[in-house]
Amino acid sequence: MHHEVTLISTIAIGFVLAFTFGYIADRLRLPPLVGYLFAGILIGPYTPGFVADAGLSAQLAEVGVILLMFGVGLHFSASDLLAVRGIAIPGAIGQIVLATLLGMGMCWLWGWSLGTGLVVGLSLSVASTVVLLKALEERNLVNSPNGRVAVGWLIVEDLAMVLALVLLPAFAEILGGKPVEGHGAGSTDMPLLLELAVTLAKVAAFAVLAMLLGPKVVPWILARVARTGSRELFTLSVLAIALGIAYGSAHVFGVSFALGAFFAGVVLSESSFSHKAAADSLPLQDAFSVLFFVSVGMLFDPAILIRRPEAVLGVLAVIVIGKSLIAFGIIMLLRFPIGTGLMVSASLAQIGEFSFILIALGISTGLVPGEGRDLVVAGALFSIMLNPLVFALISELQRRVQLAQPAGTAFFGQPHYEALSHELDRIRARSEERTKAHDLKLHSLLEQFPVLSLVERQDQEALLLMFRPKSAAPGERVIRRGDRADGMYFISSGAVEVAVNGRTIRLDAGSYFGEMALLSGERRTADVVAVDFCQFLVLDRRDFNQFMARHPAVRAAVAEIAEQRREMNLAPTAEAEAGTKGS
């Protein structure tokens, strides 16, 4: 096939096969991701037939990881991260150290070097956030306390892996690999320590910028885009922010794409746009996350099952059994409940994206042989396939533990778990209050001005952003006859008097004025003066024109009322005073 359509063929065949085998897997009562993995094996370089472009597949999969981590950040605020730090930070670091040592011991039994064991052990110690999120979403556990702990745990793992990716080239030659540019034999301890300090400073600087500057800049950008009322522009802005911050963080601060996207989501989670951004990016998250699993399948060489079956079983045992037991033991030492230990253990019983990055770096530095990559990929493939079964077993164990618990007694770790649950509930309640206040404001607006209820539901958020608040004191002139029309005024509170053709008409809260001059393009035909302390919502001329062009039903309703008011202005005084006036 011509190289010009390599991208198209990779996406098309990947999606078609993923759909076909995902559906078959579902009919066989297996998770669809098993079908996605099998589709990847079929189009990989180790099976006959069509071979997809591995480089393109990996990059498409990276986009899926970025979007998925962005979605995690949208639902996982900075407050959540701080709430679970007491278990996530010591737990993740301790689990990485012990699991790495376990992997190194296994490699030592195979006769591999210390450096090889270190890289392989690190690759086996870190779980896939993509796989975890899919598992939690299927069981509706993302927002549960245990789910939050598991996600926070993996975020800490990702941060640790960022540091490992920086340090590995620096120590490659010392560990028995080949020299890496900038880290040769002539290097001293000082440059290495300096590089480590610079790396940590970059990560810290990125986190500080994301947390301090992001909440001010990102919502401001999205507010301006939302005011345009263009759905495609808003979706594009969300993607631009997610991918832009991910790319910028990787190239400027040395942070991984996925971690940068996660912080972009965290920044946006504190704004009123988080739900809309999540809804708009969800279809793309689902589509590209499928390509992630397909790309994993493409890396698998089935021949490794014949060459080293015992090694594959050993790697799988470290991932599924060793890591789970280590995590469970750490959580028990931290005095958290058995249920939390079981949930985190199931979450860590697989490996994924960071494992591939680490093992690829190990190969490029000469520390890991090609067989090491095959074993890690085999471990990832089978652990991902087995992960739903692990979660099912864990769920059954949790049920039995709860049944065995005597009624009315506190189980082990209850105080720590309740404190964490209360903190997460408090954070969630605060977030829900912001959302409820926003929804109440929108509902009140539509209730007070029924004409705006003609706007489609998905565009009502944008409508709320278009309004500019304005106030006026009693006696203040709001509109002067003969002026150019600057906007349409909606009276939230107070009252005004409209003077036109020698008549005075009073408008109270819930009324609006100023639409006639905007519709006709003429100058103002009346004076409007506040007779009470007034609060207005103003739709500026530009926004009015854009809004009416996009919503012809609202324009027709406003134009009809404006025509009635025009006729009243020409009617006898007594009849006009009984009506409502706009200027």
PDB file of N, CA and C in Angstrom, residues 17 37-52 297-303:
ATOM      1  N   LEU A  17     -10.745  -4.380  12.988  1.00  0.00           N
ATOM      2  CA  LEU A  17     -10.429  -5.617  13.698  1.00  0.00           C
ATOM      3  C   LEU A  17     -10.728  -5.503  15.194  1.00  0.00           C
ATOM      4  N   LEU A  37      -6.676  -6.572  22.097  1.00  0.00           N
ATOM      5  CA  LEU A  37      -5.322  -7.103  22.144  1.00  0.00           C
ATOM      6  C   LEU A  37      -5.094  -8.146  21.043  1.00  0.00           C
ATOM      7  N   PHE A  38      -6.086  -9.009  20.847  1.00  0.00           N
ATOM      8  CA  PHE A  38      -5.969 -10.035  19.812  1.00  0.00           C
ATOM      9  C   PHE A  38      -5.902  -9.398  18.429  1.00  0.00           C
ATOM     10  N   ALA A  39      -6.666  -8.325  18.222  1.00  0.00           N
ATOM     11  CA  ALA A  39      -6.599  -7.594  16.948  1.00  0.00           C
ATOM     12  C   ALA A  39      -5.201  -7.052  16.707  1.00  0.00           C
ATOM     13  N   GLY A  40      -4.559  -6.545  17.764  1.00  0.00           N
ATOM     14  CA  GLY A  40      -3.197  -6.045  17.638  1.00  0.00           C
ATOM     15  C   GLY A  40      -2.207  -7.140  17.277  1.00  0.00           C
ATOM     16  N   ILE A  41      -2.390  -8.331  17.853  1.00  0.00           N
ATOM     17  CA  ILE A  41      -1.503  -9.451  17.516  1.00  0.00           C
ATOM     18  C   ILE A  41      -1.618  -9.790  16.030  1.00  0.00           C
ATOM     19  N   LEU A  42      -2.846  -9.755  15.501  1.00  0.00           N
ATOM     20  CA  LEU A  42      -3.071 -10.119  14.099  1.00  0.00           C
ATOM     21  C   LEU A  42      -2.403  -9.155  13.118  1.00  0.00           C
ATOM     22  N   ILE A  43      -2.329  -7.884  13.468  1.00  0.00           N
ATOM     23  CA  ILE A  43      -1.730  -6.919  12.549  1.00  0.00           C
ATOM     24  C   ILE A  43      -0.308  -6.550  12.955  1.00  0.00           C
ATOM     25  N   GLY A  44       0.255  -7.302  13.906  1.00  0.00           N
ATOM     26  CA  GLY A  44       1.628  -7.066  14.332  1.00  0.00           C
ATOM     27  C   GLY A  44       2.638  -7.716  13.402  1.00  0.00           C
ATOM     28  N   PRO A  45       3.916  -7.436  13.598  1.00  0.00           N
ATOM     29  CA  PRO A  45       4.962  -7.952  12.703  1.00  0.00           C
ATOM     30  C   PRO A  45       5.286  -9.428  12.898  1.00  0.00           C
ATOM     31  N   TYR A  46       4.717 -10.054  13.949  1.00  0.00           N
ATOM     32  CA  TYR A  46       5.069 -11.444  14.244  1.00  0.00           C
ATOM     33  C   TYR A  46       4.028 -12.438  13.751  1.00  0.00           C
ATOM     34  N   THR A  47       2.994 -11.956  13.062  1.00  0.00           N
ATOM     35  CA  THR A  47       1.964 -12.838  12.503  1.00  0.00           C
ATOM     36  C   THR A  47       1.843 -12.551  11.013  1.00  0.00           C
ATOM     37  N   PRO A  48       1.452 -13.541  10.204  1.00  0.00           N
ATOM     38  CA  PRO A  48       1.347 -13.330   8.752  1.00  0.00           C
ATOM     39  C   PRO A  48       0.181 -12.415   8.401  1.00  0.00           C
ATOM     40  N   GLY A  49       0.197 -11.887   7.179  1.00  0.00           N
ATOM     41  CA  GLY A  49      -0.864 -11.007   6.703  1.00  0.00           C
ATOM     42  C   GLY A  49      -0.468  -9.549   6.799  1.00  0.00           C
ATOM     43  N   PHE A  50      -1.465  -8.699   6.891  1.00  0.00           N
ATOM     44  CA  PHE A  50      -1.223  -7.258   6.946  1.00  0.00           C
ATOM     45  C   PHE A  50      -0.437  -6.889   8.195  1.00  0.00           C
ATOM     46  N   VAL A  51       0.578  -6.046   8.026  1.00  0.00           N
ATOM     47  CA  VAL A  51       1.387  -5.563   9.142  1.00  0.00           C
ATOM     48  C   VAL A  51       1.217  -4.055   9.232  1.00  0.00           C
ATOM     49  N   ALA A  52       0.642  -3.594  10.327  1.00  0.00           N
ATOM     50  CA  ALA A  52       0.423  -2.152  10.522  1.00  0.00           C
ATOM     51  C   ALA A  52       1.744  -1.474  10.854  1.00  0.00           C
ATOM     52  N   GLY A 297      -0.911  -5.249  21.653  1.00  0.00           N
ATOM     53  CA  GLY A 297      -0.963  -6.547  20.989  1.00  0.00           C
ATOM     54  C   GLY A 297       0.049  -6.659  19.864  1.00  0.00           C
ATOM     55  N   MET A 298       0.320  -5.556  19.162  1.00  0.00           N
ATOM     56  CA  MET A 298       1.276  -5.576  18.050  1.00  0.00           C
ATOM     57  C   MET A 298       2.707  -5.867  18.518  1.00  0.00           C
ATOM     58  N   LEU A 299       3.017  -5.548  19.747  1.00  0.00           N
ATOM     59  CA  LEU A 299       4.375  -5.756  20.263  1.00  0.00           C
ATOM     60  C   LEU A 299       4.648  -7.208  20.654  1.00  0.00           C
ATOM     61  N   PHE A 300       3.595  -8.005  20.755  1.00  0.00           N
ATOM     62  CA  PHE A 300       3.739  -9.358  21.289  1.00  0.00           C
ATOM     63  C   PHE A 300       4.272 -10.328  20.241  1.00  0.00           C
ATOM     64  N   ASP A 301       5.317 -11.050  20.603  1.00  0.00           N
ATOM     65  CA  ASP A 301       5.885 -12.093  19.752  1.00  0.00           C
ATOM     66  C   ASP A 301       5.479 -13.453  20.334  1.00  0.00           C
ATOM     67  N   PRO A 302       4.520 -14.133  19.712  1.00  0.00           N
ATOM     68  CA  PRO A 302       4.051 -15.421  20.256  1.00  0.00           C
ATOM     69  C   PRO A 302       5.160 -16.455  20.422  1.00  0.00           C
ATOM     70  N   ALA A 303       6.272 -16.305  19.685  1.00  0.00           N
ATOM     71  CA  ALA A 303       7.355 -17.294  19.763  1.00  0.00           C
ATOM     72  C   ALA A 303       7.981 -17.345  21.154  1.00  0.00           C
TER      73      ALA A 303
END
